[in-house]
CSV table of C-alpha atoms in Angstrom, one decimal:
chain,number,residue,atom,x,y,z
A,1,ALA,CA,107.4,97.1,91.4
A,2,GLN,CA,105.1,94.5,92.2
A,3,LYS,CA,105.3,92.2,95.0
A,4,VAL,CA,103.5,89.4,96.6
A,5,THR,CA,103.5,88.2,100.0
A,6,GLN,CA,102.4,84.9,101.2
A,7,ALA,CA,103.3,84.9,104.9
A,8,GLN,CA,102.4,81.5,105.8
A,9,THR,CA,104.9,79.3,104.6
A,10,GLU,CA,103.8,76.1,106.1
A,11,ILE,CA,100.1,75.1,107.5
A,12,SER,CA,99.2,71.6,108.8
A,13,VAL,CA,95.6,70.9,109.4
A,14,VAL,CA,93.7,67.8,110.0
A,15,GLU,CA,91.4,66.4,107.2
A,16,LYS,CA,87.9,68.2,107.4
A,17,GLU,CA,89.2,71.5,108.7
A,18,ASP,CA,88.9,74.4,107.1
A,19,VAL,CA,91.9,76.3,105.9
A,20,THR,CA,92.6,80.0,104.8
A,21,LEU,CA,95.8,80.9,102.7
A,22,ASP,CA,96.6,84.4,103.0
A,23,CYS,CA,98.1,86.4,100.0
A,24,VAL,CA,98.9,90.4,100.1
A,25,TYR,CA,100.2,92.0,97.0
A,26,GLU,CA,101.6,95.5,96.3
A,27,THR,CA,101.3,97.3,93.1
A,28,ARG,CA,100.8,100.7,91.9
A,29,ASP,CA,98.8,99.8,88.8
A,30,THR,CA,95.1,100.5,88.8
A,31,THR,CA,94.5,97.3,86.3
A,32,TYR,CA,96.3,94.2,87.3
A,33,TYR,CA,95.1,90.6,87.6
A,34,LEU,CA,95.7,88.2,90.5
A,35,PHE,CA,96.1,84.3,90.0
A,36,TRP,CA,96.3,81.4,92.4
A,37,TYR,CA,98.5,78.2,91.3
A,38,LYS,CA,98.6,74.8,92.8
A,39,GLN,CA,101.7,72.7,93.1
A,40,PRO,CA,101.1,69.4,94.1
A,41,PRO,CA,104.0,66.8,95.1
A,42,SER,CA,104.2,65.5,91.8
A,43,GLY,CA,105.7,69.2,90.8
A,44,GLU,CA,103.6,70.5,88.2
A,45,LEU,CA,102.0,74.2,88.4
A,46,VAL,CA,98.2,73.8,88.2
A,47,PHE,CA,96.1,77.2,87.3
A,48,LEU,CA,93.3,77.5,90.0
A,49,ILE,CA,91.8,81.0,89.5
A,50,ARG,CA,92.4,84.6,88.2
A,51,ARG,CA,90.8,87.7,89.2
A,52,ASN,CA,90.9,91.2,87.8
A,53,SER,CA,91.1,94.4,89.7
A,54,PHE,CA,87.8,95.5,88.7
A,55,ASP,CA,86.1,92.3,89.9
A,56,GLU,CA,86.0,92.1,93.7
A,57,GLN,CA,83.1,89.7,93.6
A,58,ASN,CA,84.1,86.7,95.9
A,59,GLU,CA,84.2,83.2,93.9
A,60,ILE,CA,83.3,79.6,94.9
A,61,SER,CA,84.0,76.8,93.3
A,62,GLY,CA,83.3,73.6,95.3
A,63,ARG,CA,85.4,73.4,98.6
A,64,TYR,CA,87.3,76.3,96.9
A,65,SER,CA,86.7,80.1,97.7
A,66,TRP,CA,88.6,83.4,97.1
A,67,ASN,CA,88.1,86.6,99.0
A,68,PHE,CA,89.4,89.5,96.9
A,69,GLN,CA,89.5,92.6,99.1
A,70,LYS,CA,91.1,95.5,97.3
A,71,SER,CA,91.2,97.9,100.5
A,72,THR,CA,93.8,95.6,102.0
A,73,SER,CA,95.2,94.2,98.9
A,74,SER,CA,94.6,91.0,99.5
A,75,PHE,CA,93.5,87.9,98.0
A,76,ASN,CA,92.9,84.9,100.3
A,77,PHE,CA,92.1,81.5,99.4
A,78,THR,CA,90.2,79.1,101.7
A,79,ILE,CA,89.5,75.6,101.4
A,80,THR,CA,86.9,74.2,102.9
A,81,ALA,CA,86.7,70.6,104.4
A,82,SER,CA,90.1,70.0,103.4
A,83,GLN,CA,91.3,66.6,102.2
A,84,VAL,CA,94.5,64.9,101.7
A,85,VAL,CA,94.9,65.3,98.1
A,86,ASP,CA,94.7,69.3,98.8
A,87,SER,CA,98.2,68.8,100.1
A,88,ALA,CA,100.4,70.8,98.2
A,89,VAL,CA,102.1,74.3,97.5
A,90,TYR,CA,99.9,77.2,96.8
A,91,PHE,CA,101.3,79.9,94.9
A,92,CYS,CA,99.6,83.5,94.5
A,93,ALA,CA,100.6,85.6,91.8
A,94,HIS,CA,100.1,88.9,90.3
A,95,ARG,CA,100.5,90.5,86.9
A,96,SER,CA,100.0,94.2,85.9
A,97,ALA,CA,101.2,95.8,82.7
A,98,GLY,CA,103.1,93.3,80.3
A,99,ASN,CA,103.0,89.4,80.7
A,100,MET,CA,105.2,88.9,83.6
A,101,LEU,CA,103.8,87.2,86.6
A,102,THR,CA,105.1,88.1,90.1
A,103,PHE,CA,104.9,84.9,92.4
A,104,GLY,CA,104.5,84.9,96.0
A,105,GLY,CA,107.1,82.5,98.0
A,106,GLY,CA,104.1,79.8,98.2
A,107,THR,CA,102.3,78.2,101.2
A,108,ARG,CA,102.7,74.6,102.0
A,109,LEU,CA,99.7,73.0,103.0
A,110,MET,CA,99.7,69.7,104.7
A,111,VAL,CA,96.4,68.0,105.4
A,112,LYS,CA,96.9,65.0,107.7
A,113,PRO,CA,94.2,61.9,107.7
B,1,ASP,CA,94.5,68.8,73.9
B,2,ALA,CA,98.2,68.4,74.5
B,3,GLY,CA,99.5,70.8,77.5
B,4,VAL,CA,103.1,72.3,77.4
B,5,ILE,CA,105.7,69.8,76.7
B,6,GLN,CA,109.0,69.8,78.5
B,7,SER,CA,112.2,67.5,77.7
B,8,PRO,CA,114.0,66.1,79.2
B,9,ARG,CA,111.8,65.6,82.5
B,10,HIS,CA,115.3,65.0,84.7
B,11,GLU,CA,118.6,66.0,83.4
B,12,VAL,CA,121.9,65.1,85.4
B,13,THR,CA,125.1,66.7,84.3
B,14,GLU,CA,128.7,67.3,85.6
B,15,MET,CA,130.1,71.0,86.0
B,16,GLY,CA,131.4,72.6,82.9
B,17,GLN,CA,128.7,70.5,80.5
B,18,GLU,CA,126.4,72.2,78.4
B,19,VAL,CA,122.7,71.7,79.2
B,20,THR,CA,119.8,72.2,76.6
B,21,LEU,CA,116.3,72.3,78.0
B,22,ARG,CA,113.3,71.9,75.6
B,23,CYS,CA,109.9,73.4,75.5
B,24,LYS,CA,106.8,72.9,73.1
B,25,PRO,CA,104.1,75.4,73.9
B,26,ILE,CA,100.5,74.7,73.4
B,27,SER,CA,99.4,75.1,70.0
B,28,GLY,CA,98.2,78.7,69.4
B,29,HIS,CA,99.7,80.5,72.1
B,30,ASN,CA,101.9,83.3,71.3
B,31,SER,CA,103.7,83.7,74.7
B,32,LEU,CA,106.4,81.7,76.1
B,33,PHE,CA,108.0,82.0,79.3
B,34,TRP,CA,111.0,80.1,81.3
B,35,TYR,CA,111.1,80.0,84.7
B,36,ARG,CA,113.3,78.5,87.3
B,37,GLN,CA,112.1,77.2,90.8
B,38,THR,CA,114.5,76.7,93.8
B,39,MET,CA,114.1,76.6,97.7
B,40,MET,CA,116.2,79.3,98.2
B,41,ARG,CA,114.5,81.9,95.6
B,42,GLY,CA,111.1,80.3,94.9
B,43,LEU,CA,109.9,80.9,91.1
B,44,GLU,CA,111.8,83.3,88.9
B,45,LEU,CA,111.0,84.3,85.6
B,46,LEU,CA,114.2,84.0,83.5
B,47,ILE,CA,112.8,85.3,80.1
B,48,TYR,CA,109.8,85.6,78.1
B,49,PHE,CA,108.8,85.7,74.3
B,50,ASN,CA,106.0,87.1,72.5
B,51,ASN,CA,105.4,85.9,68.9
B,52,ASN,CA,109.0,84.5,69.0
B,53,VAL,CA,110.5,87.5,69.9
B,54,PRO,CA,112.5,87.8,73.3
B,55,ILE,CA,110.7,90.7,75.1
B,56,ASP,CA,112.3,90.7,78.5
B,57,ASP,CA,115.3,88.6,79.5
B,58,SER,CA,116.4,90.6,82.7
B,59,GLY,CA,115.7,87.6,84.8
B,60,MET,CA,118.5,85.5,83.0
B,61,PRO,CA,121.2,85.0,85.7
B,62,GLU,CA,124.3,85.4,83.6
B,63,ASP,CA,125.6,85.2,80.1
B,64,ARG,CA,126.1,81.4,80.5
B,65,PHE,CA,122.1,81.3,80.0
B,66,SER,CA,120.8,81.6,76.7
B,67,ALA,CA,117.3,81.1,75.1
B,68,LYS,CA,116.1,80.8,71.7
B,69,MET,CA,112.5,80.6,69.8
B,70,PRO,CA,113.0,79.5,66.1
B,71,ASN,CA,109.4,79.4,65.9
B,72,ALA,CA,106.0,79.3,67.4
B,73,SER,CA,106.2,75.8,68.6
B,74,PHE,CA,109.7,75.2,69.8
B,75,SER,CA,111.9,77.1,72.5
B,76,THR,CA,115.4,76.1,73.9
B,77,LEU,CA,117.0,77.1,77.1
B,78,LYS,CA,120.7,76.7,77.1
B,79,ILE,CA,123.2,76.6,80.2
B,80,GLN,CA,126.9,76.8,79.1
B,81,PRO,CA,128.9,75.9,81.0
B,82,SER,CA,126.7,74.5,83.9
B,83,GLU,CA,127.6,75.0,87.2
B,84,PRO,CA,126.1,73.4,90.4
B,85,ARG,CA,124.2,76.5,91.3
B,86,ASP,CA,122.2,76.1,88.4
B,87,SER,CA,120.4,72.8,89.8
B,88,ALA,CA,116.8,73.7,89.8
B,89,VAL,CA,113.6,72.9,88.4
B,90,TYR,CA,113.0,74.7,85.0
B,91,PHE,CA,109.4,75.5,84.0
B,92,CYS,CA,108.3,76.6,80.7
B,93,ALA,CA,105.0,78.0,80.2
B,94,SER,CA,102.7,79.5,77.5
B,95,SER,CA,100.1,81.8,77.4
B,96,SER,CA,97.6,83.3,74.7
B,97,PRO,CA,95.8,86.7,74.9
B,98,THR,CA,92.5,85.3,74.0
B,99,SER,CA,92.2,82.6,76.8
B,100,GLY,CA,90.1,84.4,79.3
B,101,GLY,CA,89.9,87.5,77.2
B,102,PRO,CA,92.4,90.3,76.6
B,103,GLY,CA,94.9,90.7,79.5
B,104,MET,CA,93.3,88.2,81.7
B,105,TYR,CA,95.1,85.0,80.2
B,106,GLU,CA,96.6,82.6,82.6
B,107,GLN,CA,99.8,81.0,82.0
B,108,PHE,CA,99.8,77.3,81.4
B,109,PHE,CA,103.0,75.5,82.8
B,110,GLY,CA,104.6,72.5,81.4
B,111,PRO,CA,105.8,69.6,83.9
B,112,GLY,CA,109.2,71.2,84.5
B,113,THR,CA,112.6,69.9,84.0
B,114,ARG,CA,114.8,68.9,87.0
B,115,LEU,CA,118.2,69.8,86.5
B,116,THR,CA,121.0,68.6,88.6
B,117,VAL,CA,124.6,69.8,88.0
B,118,LEU,CA,127.1,67.8,89.9
């Protein structure tokens, strides 16, 4: 069975600090997909990124970057120069066979001005 | 393009009452998912449909919960009778195998229905 662990339940930073959200997954499948979602205070779930198991290239999108390391089963998410608007709960998720996503418990990020 | 639409956005009801949550997936998406989010259990998949057919309902907590998808543009999640422990945010999501390539599709979530059972 798949399992996603986000060990950091809550992180608090001051604006402009860099912050990394950790995600560790467990799977026996060789083909799988990893995702990050953002849930701002308004409550909706916003898709941020997907990565497949064959693509270990890191990705950067503006202030966001993702580090996928298959050797450590990790898919970490870094926000550079954090802003108050980044305050949200961030979920890491895994999908292998079938359609079902397995979500981690989420990390609540609070960015203070 | 309209996203996933859910109604109502908020529902307050009394224990024992029937509750029906509604979802309209993104047009063209052929998979639909119902999730429940609580502080204690996080995000849980309740059931998902592929081409209107229920594929996996192992996450449905008990017989009081039922879900239907009579056509490609509409799904309901019904709780009868409702109990206080059903209080949660219920999300509907949809996806298509073609968005992002086969097997890589992300799920697009609706805004959720916040259910409170008194």
